[in-house]
Amino acid sequence: MLPRTSLVEKIHKTLELNVLKECDGLITVSHHCMSDLLKICSVKNHEIITNGFDHLHTSSIPANTKDQLEMLYTGVLSADRNPVQLWKSLATYLDAHPNFEVKFKLVFYGDIDTAIGDSIQNAGLGKYTTFHPPVKHEKIIQLMQSADLLLLIGVPNEPGVVTGKIFEYISTGKPILAVSPVQSDIEHILQETKTGINIPFEDVSNFDNIMSDLISFLNTPIDPPSLNQKILKYHRKNLTGQLVNF
């Protein structure tokens, strides 16, 4: 790959513009990506087709009555996506809510950068946290369905980046706490499907209210995700139909 010098950047933009001028239709994966492309060149026939999920939880989700409450993260987490403010806010919340603190667990499965573990330790969350190596996808699906809260972490300053994990998360019907830029596509999907809350990387000033909302979500029985049309929209069968009809 060539380094992104000014010359390479100019060539890239020229080629990108030529492709957009010549195309009969434009498909991309997020609202922000589409907006950026249409600023370069107007394309009349365009469509957003996201990633999606194959597995769908078909049972009702009862209110949480367990003695433990598990927040689960699955997948890769690199140092440049480290949500330092989240760890600090979570530690402060646990200190202030001993009834919640005694049953809380933060669990990671996947390739997690050591900087993440260091930040978690420095924030005082070490005793609540366990790290596990990557496991097979079938096992990940089981872990997501048995967890209480699902943690999703986007990319700082990249509101159009939508990790594929969000679609498997929403298919479980479990509440999601996401960290991504304000008005990101991740935030849009969570609001559309009513499956979670998004907070920014930099400012988590209302974290008490956020946790209260998530706990209220946990304490309320939820209909099966298979009955939520906003979630079903992201099933790969429906996304394939969207592509066929484009």
XYZ file of N, CA and C in Angstrom:
738
model
N 0.848 -1.195 0.000
C 0.000 0.000 0.000
C 0.883 1.244 0.000
N 0.558 2.199 -0.874
C 1.332 3.426 -0.934
C 1.037 4.309 0.276
N 2.060 5.028 0.779
C 1.797 5.990 1.856
C 0.878 7.100 1.352
N 0.026 7.643 2.230
C -0.954 8.647 1.807
C -0.300 10.027 1.728
N 0.584 10.199 0.748
C 1.163 11.508 0.478
C 0.122 12.381 -0.211
N 0.433 13.662 -0.397
C -0.506 14.564 -1.064
C -0.769 14.119 -2.499
N 0.254 13.572 -3.158
C 0.069 13.090 -4.527
C -0.851 11.869 -4.556
N -0.607 10.934 -3.664
C -1.446 9.732 -3.594
C -2.886 10.112 -3.268
N -3.068 11.058 -2.358
C -4.408 11.510 -1.986
C -5.123 12.138 -3.181
N -4.396 12.909 -3.972
C -4.980 13.538 -5.157
C -5.408 12.483 -6.174
N -4.550 11.477 -6.397
C -4.883 10.391 -7.326
C -6.104 9.629 -6.833
N -6.119 9.371 -5.519
C -7.252 8.644 -4.927
C -8.559 9.393 -5.152
N -8.566 10.684 -4.896
C -9.792 11.468 -5.036
C -10.238 11.547 -6.496
N -9.268 11.622 -7.411
C -9.606 11.661 -8.831
C -10.248 10.355 -9.281
N -9.661 9.235 -8.873
C -10.215 7.928 -9.229
C -11.594 7.733 -8.607
N -11.750 8.178 -7.358
C -13.039 8.056 -6.676
C -14.118 8.846 -7.417
N -13.784 10.056 -7.815
C -14.736 10.891 -8.545
C -15.100 10.255 -9.884
N -14.111 9.700 -10.588
C -14.377 9.071 -11.878
C -15.331 7.883 -11.736
N -15.126 7.084 -10.689
C -16.003 5.935 -10.450
C -17.432 6.401 -10.185
N -17.586 7.426 -9.359
C -18.924 7.921 -9.024
C -19.619 8.530 -10.238
N -18.860 9.180 -11.111
C -19.452 9.767 -12.311
C -19.956 8.700 -13.273
N -19.258 7.571 -13.338
C -19.567 6.541 -14.321
C -20.556 5.487 -13.816
N -20.782 5.428 -12.512
C -21.599 4.333 -11.973
C -23.088 4.535 -12.296
N -23.805 3.419 -12.433
C -25.249 3.447 -12.649
C -26.013 3.500 -11.328
N -25.383 3.048 -10.279
C -26.010 3.056 -8.963
C -24.936 3.005 -7.896
N -25.294 3.465 -6.708
C -24.330 3.545 -5.618
C -24.897 2.861 -4.384
N -24.171 1.889 -3.848
C -24.542 1.220 -2.602
C -23.404 1.395 -1.612
N -23.721 1.785 -0.409
C -22.724 1.819 0.659
C -23.386 1.390 1.968
N -22.601 1.365 3.055
C -23.038 0.632 4.242
C -23.558 1.500 5.389
N -23.476 2.829 5.272
C -23.943 3.658 6.382
C -24.380 5.027 5.870
N -25.167 5.721 6.672
C -25.667 7.042 6.299
C -24.529 8.041 6.129
N -23.559 7.998 7.032
C -22.442 8.939 6.940
C -21.598 8.672 5.699
N -21.358 7.394 5.387
C -20.602 7.064 4.175
C -21.340 7.552 2.933
N -22.654 7.362 2.897
C -23.439 7.813 1.750
C -23.376 9.334 1.620
N -23.513 10.025 2.741
C -23.471 11.481 2.712
C -22.133 11.976 2.173
N -21.049 11.347 2.609
C -19.714 11.758 2.152
C -19.538 11.519 0.652
N -20.043 10.391 0.153
C -19.898 10.073 -1.270
C -20.740 10.996 -2.141
N -21.945 11.316 -1.677
C -22.820 12.180 -2.472
C -22.327 13.622 -2.489
N -21.519 13.998 -1.510
C -20.887 15.323 -1.543
C -19.842 15.399 -2.643
N -19.240 14.270 -2.961
C -18.234 14.227 -4.022
C -18.900 14.297 -5.391
N -19.981 13.538 -5.534
C -20.677 13.495 -6.826
C -22.111 13.015 -6.603
N -23.071 13.723 -7.147
C -24.467 13.323 -7.000
C -24.751 12.079 -7.850
N -25.312 11.059 -7.199
C -25.707 9.830 -7.895
C -27.190 9.621 -7.606
N -28.015 9.647 -8.651
C -29.467 9.594 -8.465
C -29.911 8.284 -7.827
N -29.376 7.169 -8.313
C -29.798 5.852 -7.848
C -28.825 5.377 -6.768
N -29.232 5.530 -5.497
C -28.326 5.138 -4.416
C -29.104 4.481 -3.280
N -28.422 3.640 -2.539
C -29.076 2.847 -1.490
C -28.065 2.521 -0.393
N -28.536 2.528 0.852
C -27.729 2.081 1.987
C -28.133 0.653 2.322
N -27.191 -0.262 2.242
C -27.426 -1.653 2.627
C -26.335 -2.024 3.630
N -26.729 -2.187 4.848
C -25.777 -2.437 5.930
C -25.381 -3.911 5.996
N -24.498 -4.208 6.909
C -24.271 -5.595 7.311
C -25.516 -6.056 8.071
N -25.539 -7.300 8.516
C -26.713 -7.788 9.230
C -26.400 -9.027 10.036
N -27.437 -9.781 10.386
C -27.265 -10.980 11.211
C -27.980 -12.161 10.561
N -27.536 -13.359 10.941
C -28.177 -14.596 10.481
C -29.039 -15.218 11.573
N -28.517 -15.204 12.817
C -29.223 -15.822 13.940
C -30.181 -14.804 14.559
N -31.339 -15.271 14.988
C -32.328 -14.386 15.603
C -32.927 -15.056 16.821
N -32.891 -14.346 17.953
C -33.473 -14.873 19.183
C -34.992 -14.816 19.059
N -35.648 -15.955 19.236
C -37.090 -16.033 18.985
C -37.929 -16.169 20.246
N -37.287 -16.172 21.412
C -38.028 -16.306 22.670
C -38.130 -14.958 23.368
N -39.165 -14.816 24.191
C -39.268 -13.620 25.023
C -38.097 -13.579 25.994
N -37.701 -12.366 26.366
C -36.572 -12.184 27.281
C -37.128 -11.755 28.635
N -37.025 -12.609 29.662
C -37.609 -12.273 30.961
C -36.828 -11.171 31.664
N -37.447 -10.567 32.648
C -36.733 -9.601 33.481
C -35.578 -10.295 34.194
N -34.512 -9.561 34.429
C -33.325 -10.125 35.069
C -33.563 -10.333 36.558
N -33.444 -11.567 37.011
C -33.591 -11.873 38.444
C -32.356 -12.586 38.983
N -31.261 -12.586 38.222
C -30.048 -13.295 38.623
C -29.303 -12.533 39.713
N -28.471 -13.271 40.453
C -27.650 -12.649 41.488
C -26.475 -11.883 40.895
N -26.097 -12.223 39.660
C -25.001 -11.527 38.998
C -25.503 -10.804 37.760
N -24.800 -9.715 37.399
C -25.140 -8.956 36.211
C -23.881 -8.853 35.356
N -23.946 -9.438 34.182
C -22.767 -9.527 33.322
C -22.861 -8.582 32.137
N -21.834 -7.721 32.014
C -21.674 -6.887 30.821
C -20.612 -7.542 29.943
N -20.975 -7.852 28.703
C -20.120 -8.648 27.824
C -19.638 -7.841 26.628
N -18.325 -7.984 26.328
C -17.760 -7.461 25.090
C -17.167 -8.630 24.329
N -17.437 -8.708 23.017
C -16.872 -9.778 22.204
C -16.160 -9.189 20.992
N -15.057 -9.817 20.597
C -14.355 -9.409 19.389
C -13.024 -8.745 19.662
N -12.563 -7.975 18.694
C -11.275 -7.279 18.771
C -11.481 -5.903 19.388
N -10.539 -5.481 20.216
C -10.565 -4.122 20.756
C -9.139 -3.591 20.812
N -8.837 -2.654 19.929
C -7.489 -2.097 19.818
C -7.321 -0.883 20.727
N -6.072 -0.511 20.943
C -5.753 0.579 21.880
C -6.338 1.912 21.423
N -6.441 2.123 20.109
C -6.951 3.410 19.617
C -8.457 3.555 19.797
N -9.118 2.503 20.259
C -10.564 2.560 20.523
C -10.853 2.443 22.025
N -9.862 2.643 22.836
C -9.986 2.477 24.285
C -10.907 3.550 24.884
N -12.077 3.182 25.424
C -13.008 4.170 25.994
C -12.655 4.500 27.449
N -11.597 5.238 27.622
C -11.057 5.506 28.964
C -12.111 6.133 29.870
N -12.882 7.089 29.341
C -13.884 7.765 30.168
C -14.983 6.801 30.627
N -15.300 5.816 29.805
C -16.295 4.825 30.213
C -15.816 4.056 31.428
N -14.570 3.595 31.406
C -14.054 2.826 32.551
C -14.096 3.673 33.823
N -13.705 4.932 33.722
C -13.714 5.814 34.901
C -15.143 6.037 35.405
N -16.065 6.280 34.479
C -17.456 6.528 34.874
C -18.084 5.280 35.475
N -17.762 4.129 34.929
C -18.297 2.872 35.449
C -17.778 2.606 36.849
N -16.492 2.869 37.084
C -15.915 2.681 38.415
C -16.578 3.609 39.433
N -16.796 4.852 39.043
C -17.463 5.817 39.930
C -18.883 5.362 40.245
N -19.574 4.857 39.245
C -20.945 4.383 39.437
C -20.978 3.199 40.407
N -20.059 2.268 40.259
C -20.029 1.092 41.134
C -19.730 1.495 42.579
N -18.849 2.457 42.767
C -18.538 2.942 44.117
C -19.765 3.548 44.779
N -20.596 4.207 43.975
C -21.767 4.908 44.516
C -22.995 4.017 44.650
N -22.947 2.808 44.074
C -24.110 1.911 44.086
C -23.687 0.515 44.534
N -23.489 0.323 45.835
C -22.976 -0.967 46.333
C -23.889 -2.150 46.023
N -25.180 -1.937 45.931
C -26.083 -3.053 45.606
C -25.853 -3.565 44.188
N -25.489 -2.658 43.310
C -25.163 -3.039 41.940
C -23.742 -3.598 41.870
N -22.856 -3.004 42.621
C -21.437 -3.363 42.600
C -21.194 -4.819 42.971
N -21.954 -5.341 43.929
C -21.682 -6.692 44.431
C -21.999 -7.776 43.398
N -22.808 -7.464 42.398
C -23.169 -8.501 41.421
C -22.653 -8.221 40.016
N -21.902 -7.140 39.848
C -21.458 -6.731 38.516
C -20.222 -7.496 38.048
N -20.239 -7.900 36.762
C -19.090 -8.542 36.116
C -18.902 -7.927 34.732
N -17.641 -7.652 34.390
C -17.284 -7.149 33.068
C -16.464 -8.229 32.376
N -16.976 -8.781 31.278
C -16.373 -9.962 30.660
C -16.005 -9.667 29.207
N -14.785 -10.041 28.840
C -14.286 -9.860 27.476
C -13.953 -11.212 26.865
N -14.357 -11.404 25.622
C -13.934 -12.549 24.814
C -13.373 -12.005 23.505
N -12.118 -12.325 23.202
C -11.552 -11.881 21.938
C -10.137 -11.371 22.093
N -9.653 -10.702 21.049
C -8.308 -10.125 21.044
C -8.394 -8.703 21.607
N -8.046 -8.564 22.862
C -8.145 -7.281 23.558
C -6.740 -6.740 23.797
N -6.470 -5.546 23.323
C -5.150 -4.946 23.492
C -4.814 -4.792 24.973
N -3.542 -4.970 25.305
C -3.135 -4.867 26.716
C -3.403 -3.479 27.295
N -3.430 -2.456 26.433
C -3.721 -1.101 26.916
C -5.125 -1.013 27.496
N -6.041 -1.818 26.990
C -7.407 -1.829 27.514
C -7.394 -2.355 28.949
N -6.701 -3.480 29.136
C -6.599 -4.050 30.477
C -5.933 -3.100 31.450
N -4.910 -2.382 30.996
C -4.226 -1.414 31.862
C -5.175 -0.300 32.278
N -5.963 0.212 31.339
C -6.914 1.288 31.655
C -7.986 0.812 32.629
N -8.431 -0.416 32.439
C -9.444 -0.972 33.332
C -8.881 -1.124 34.747
N -7.654 -1.600 34.846
C -7.002 -1.716 36.154
C -6.824 -0.345 36.790
N -6.358 0.622 36.020
C -6.123 1.970 36.549
C -7.410 2.635 37.013
N -8.526 2.276 36.379
C -9.815 2.859 36.780
C -10.388 2.187 38.016
N -9.789 1.066 38.436
C -10.278 0.355 39.619
C -11.297 -0.717 39.316
N -11.355 -1.164 38.047
C -12.340 -2.174 37.652
C -11.754 -3.584 37.562
N -10.489 -3.719 37.927
C -9.820 -5.000 37.754
C -10.523 -6.163 38.430
N -11.029 -5.949 39.631
C -11.634 -7.051 40.390
C -12.973 -7.509 39.804
N -13.553 -6.697 38.919
C -14.828 -7.066 38.299
C -14.641 -7.706 36.919
N -13.414 -7.720 36.410
C -13.175 -7.972 34.991
C -12.452 -9.288 34.748
N -12.888 -9.995 33.723
C -12.187 -11.196 33.269
C -11.998 -11.124 31.759
N -10.841 -11.639 31.303
C -10.514 -11.657 29.878
C -10.384 -13.101 29.417
N -10.979 -13.399 28.257
C -10.930 -14.741 27.689
C -10.440 -14.651 26.246
N -9.759 -15.675 25.772
C -9.302 -15.676 24.373
C -10.479 -15.814 23.421
N -10.230 -15.614 22.125
C -11.309 -15.789 21.143
C -11.876 -17.208 21.177
N -13.160 -17.319 20.906
C -13.828 -18.627 20.822
C -14.590 -18.682 19.510
N -15.108 -19.864 19.167
C -15.835 -20.035 17.920
C -17.103 -19.184 17.899
N -17.528 -18.855 16.691
C -18.679 -17.966 16.524
C -19.933 -18.516 17.184
N -20.146 -19.828 17.090
C -21.330 -20.436 17.712
C -21.330 -20.197 19.218
N -20.153 -20.255 19.824
C -20.035 -20.006 21.261
C -20.306 -18.539 21.574
N -19.842 -17.656 20.712
C -20.079 -16.222 20.913
C -21.577 -15.926 20.935
N -22.320 -16.537 20.017
C -23.773 -16.333 19.982
C -24.399 -16.755 21.311
N -23.965 -17.891 21.839
C -24.479 -18.375 23.125
C -24.132 -17.406 24.256
N -22.910 -16.891 24.246
C -22.478 -15.958 25.284
C -23.294 -14.670 25.250
N -23.564 -14.176 24.046
C -24.354 -12.954 23.918
C -25.772 -13.161 24.446
N -26.335 -14.308 24.162
C -27.704 -14.572 24.592
C -27.819 -14.794 26.096
N -26.720 -15.201 26.734
C -26.757 -15.427 28.177
C -26.315 -14.207 28.979
N -25.676 -13.229 28.329
C -25.236 -12.019 29.032
C -26.441 -11.142 29.367
N -26.207 -10.168 30.251
C -27.271 -9.244 30.638
C -27.192 -7.928 29.869
N -25.969 -7.411 29.731
C -25.713 -6.181 28.982
C -24.636 -6.461 27.947
N -24.776 -5.878 26.781
C -23.782 -6.046 25.730
C -23.065 -4.723 25.494
N -21.747 -4.771 25.494
C -20.927 -3.566 25.330
C -20.416 -3.498 23.895
N -20.638 -2.367 23.249
C -20.216 -2.138 21.868
C -19.345 -0.891 21.821
N -18.205 -0.973 21.161
C -17.288 0.164 21.098
C -16.959 0.453 19.641
N -17.304 1.669 19.200
C -17.058 2.084 17.831
C -15.653 2.631 17.647
N -15.523 3.604 16.742
C -14.225 4.190 16.413
C -14.298 5.693 16.653
N -13.383 6.253 17.458
C -13.412 7.700 17.703
C -13.334 8.499 16.400
N -14.146 9.542 16.313
C -14.131 10.477 15.182
C -14.526 9.834 13.849
N -15.150 8.672 13.906
C -15.596 7.993 12.682
C -17.066 7.590 12.837
N -17.984 8.544 12.694
C -19.405 8.240 12.928
C -20.011 7.286 11.910
N -19.364 7.116 10.743
C -19.918 6.242 9.732
C -19.448 4.806 9.812
N -18.524 4.521 10.727
C -18.030 3.147 10.878
C -19.010 2.366 11.745
N -19.552 1.294 11.184
C -20.522 0.462 11.902
C -19.953 -0.954 12.003
N -19.506 -1.321 13.176
C -19.002 -2.669 13.367
C -20.109 -3.686 13.153
N -19.770 -4.798 12.502
C -20.771 -5.827 12.238
C -21.356 -6.434 13.496
N -20.654 -6.258 14.615
C -21.118 -6.833 15.875
C -22.461 -6.267 16.323
N -22.746 -5.036 15.968
C -23.986 -4.424 16.443
C -25.205 -5.207 15.957
N -25.119 -5.790 14.781
C -26.283 -6.485 14.228
C -26.529 -7.809 14.959
N -25.455 -8.499 15.305
C -25.632 -9.711 16.115
C -26.106 -9.338 17.520
N -25.636 -8.228 18.037
C -26.102 -7.769 19.348
C -27.608 -7.503 19.337
N -28.080 -6.720 18.352
C -29.515 -6.368 18.368
C -30.386 -7.593 18.138
N -29.849 -8.632 17.497
C -30.643 -9.836 17.250
C -30.939 -10.608 18.529
N -30.184 -10.334 19.606
C -30.416 -11.030 20.876
C -31.530 -10.387 21.688
N -31.806 -9.108 21.441
C -32.789 -8.390 22.243
C -32.253 -7.900 23.572
N -30.975 -8.168 23.862
C -30.384 -7.717 25.119
C -30.016 -6.236 25.030
N -30.104 -5.490 26.134
C -29.760 -4.063 26.086
C -28.288 -3.847 25.772
N -28.016 -2.833 24.971
C -26.670 -2.540 24.483
C -26.219 -1.181 25.007
N -25.005 -1.145 25.531
C -24.344 0.119 25.853
C -23.250 0.310 24.814
N -23.395 1.342 23.993
C -22.428 1.594 22.930
C -21.640 2.871 23.218
N -20.391 2.872 22.770
C -19.547 4.060 22.833
C -19.154 4.391 21.398
N -19.639 5.520 20.898
C -19.309 5.941 19.537
C -19.595 7.438 19.426
N -19.157 8.088 18.348
C -19.401 9.525 18.212
C -20.887 9.884 18.270
N -21.162 11.087 18.717
C -22.537 11.590 18.754
C -23.106 11.598 17.336
N -24.372 11.183 17.196
C -25.084 11.120 15.922
C -24.408 10.162 14.936
N -23.750 9.147 15.457
C -23.137 8.132 14.608
C -24.211 7.207 14.040
N -23.825 6.404 13.058
C -24.746 5.407 12.532
C -25.072 4.361 13.593
N -24.129 4.080 14.481
C -24.400 3.161 15.592
C -25.523 3.713 16.459
N -25.442 4.984 16.806
C -26.490 5.610 17.619
C -27.835 5.552 16.893
N -27.828 5.803 15.588
C -29.069 5.760 14.797
C -29.707 4.373 14.856
N -28.914 3.330 14.701
C -29.449 1.959 14.701
C -30.025 1.607 16.070
N -29.337 1.992 17.139
C -29.836 1.701 18.491
C -31.151 2.429 18.754
N -31.255 3.682 18.311
C -32.489 4.434 18.508
C -33.625 3.861 17.652
N -33.298 3.482 16.437
C -34.307 2.938 15.529
C -34.890 1.628 16.068
N -34.028 0.755 16.580
C -34.466 -0.565 17.034
C -34.844 -0.580 18.509
N -34.573 0.544 19.210
C -34.853 0.652 20.649
C -34.164 -0.478 21.431
N -32.892 -0.699 21.119
C -32.148 -1.793 21.746
C -30.998 -1.333 22.624
N -30.810 -0.024 22.781
C -29.697 0.385 23.630
C -29.471 1.877 23.644
N -28.349 2.250 24.247
C -27.988 3.646 24.463
C -26.557 3.862 23.973
N -26.347 4.984 23.321
C -25.001 5.357 22.862
C -24.467 6.512 23.690
N -23.181 6.433 24.050
C -22.512 7.532 24.736
C -21.239 7.882 23.968
N -20.814 9.146 24.017
C -19.597 9.532 23.298
C -18.338 9.072 24.030
N -17.233 9.051 23.317
C -15.968 8.660 23.922
C -15.510 9.671 24.977
N -15.785 10.968 24.741
C -15.150 12.001 25.545
C -15.921 12.372 26.804
N -17.234 12.416 26.726
C -18.035 12.983 27.818
C -19.120 12.008 28.235
N -19.038 11.533 29.482
C -20.051 10.607 30.001
C -20.641 11.219 31.274
N -21.009 12.502 31.185
C -21.415 13.253 32.367
C -22.724 12.760 32.971
N -23.585 12.155 32.187
C -24.889 11.699 32.690
C -24.916 10.177 32.861
N -23.808 9.599 33.302
C -23.693 8.140 33.326
C -24.678 7.503 34.305
N -24.966 8.159 35.410
C -25.944 7.610 36.355
C -27.301 7.395 35.681
N -27.742 8.384 34.914
C -29.021 8.261 34.222
C -28.982 7.162 33.168
N -27.853 7.052 32.487
C -27.696 6.024 31.463
C -27.815 4.642 32.086
N -27.109 4.423 33.201
C -27.162 3.125 33.859
C -28.561 2.841 34.398
N -29.235 3.867 34.907
C -30.604 3.679 35.401
C -31.526 3.217 34.274
N -31.346 3.811 33.085
C -32.168 3.419 31.934
C -31.877 1.976 31.529
N -30.597 1.590 31.539
C -30.235 0.228 31.161
C -30.765 -0.786 32.176
N -30.687 -0.454 33.454
C -31.188 -1.347 34.499
C -32.707 -1.472 34.407
N -33.380 -0.370 34.090
C -34.830 -0.423 33.883
C -35.163 -1.347 32.715
N -34.358 -1.269 31.665
C -34.499 -2.164 30.511
C -34.383 -3.614 30.966
N -33.388 -3.887 31.829
C -33.151 -5.244 32.314
C -34.308 -5.770 33.156
N -34.932 -4.880 33.871
C -35.977 -5.285 34.810
C -37.358 -5.402 34.155
N -37.403 -5.239 32.843
C -38.665 -5.297 32.107
C -38.637 -6.456 31.123
N -39.633 -7.349 31.170
C -39.684 -8.409 30.161
C -39.794 -7.820 28.756
N -39.142 -8.472 27.790
C -39.084 -7.954 26.429
C -39.645 -8.996 25.462
N -40.428 -8.534 24.500
C -40.932 -9.431 23.461
C -39.766 -10.007 22.648
N -39.984 -11.136 21.997
C -38.917 -11.707 21.168
C -38.459 -10.727 20.094
N -37.139 -10.655 19.835
C -36.646 -9.795 18.746
C -37.283 -10.117 17.402
N -37.734 -11.378 17.238
C -38.341 -11.785 15.973
C -39.660 -11.057 15.706
N -40.221 -10.386 16.722
C -41.458 -9.627 16.553
C -41.199 -8.146 16.319
N -39.940 -7.739 16.397
C -39.580 -6.335 16.229
C -39.202 -6.093 14.771
N -40.066 -5.420 14.032
C -39.829 -5.209 12.599
C -38.589 -4.362 12.343
N -38.263 -3.480 13.278
C -37.067 -2.649 13.115
C -35.801 -3.487 13.237
N -35.857 -4.561 14.032
C -34.721 -5.481 14.123
C -34.695 -6.403 12.909
N -35.862 -6.925 12.523
C -35.937 -7.836 11.379
C -35.404 -7.195 10.098
N -35.481 -5.898 10.002
C -34.946 -5.170 8.848
C -33.493 -5.538 8.584
N -32.756 -5.887 9.657
C -31.318 -6.149 9.526
C -30.991 -7.638 9.408
N -32.015 -8.475 9.248
C -31.742 -9.878 8.956
C -31.186 -9.959 7.531
N -30.170 -10.797 7.325
C -29.507 -10.839 6.020
C -30.450 -11.272 4.897
N -31.485 -12.024 5.215
C -32.469 -12.379 4.190
C -33.162 -11.113 3.676
N -33.532 -10.229 4.587
C -34.199 -8.999 4.180
C -33.237 -8.040 3.488
N -31.997 -8.008 3.934
C -30.994 -7.163 3.291
C -30.699 -7.650 1.863
N -30.711 -8.977 1.691
C -30.517 -9.541 0.356
C -31.667 -9.150 -0.561
N -32.893 -9.171 -0.023
C -34.036 -8.711 -0.796
C -33.908 -7.258 -1.189
N -33.371 -6.444 -0.280
C -33.144 -5.023 -0.579
C -32.158 -4.872 -1.736
N -31.127 -5.723 -1.741
C -30.135 -5.685 -2.822
C -30.748 -6.129 -4.141
N -31.544 -7.187 -4.104
C -32.173 -7.702 -5.327
C -33.081 -6.653 -5.961
N -33.750 -5.877 -5.115
C -34.714 -4.894 -5.600
C -34.079 -3.543 -5.948
N -32.790 -3.426 -5.744
C -32.120 -2.132 -5.990
C -32.083 -1.819 -7.494
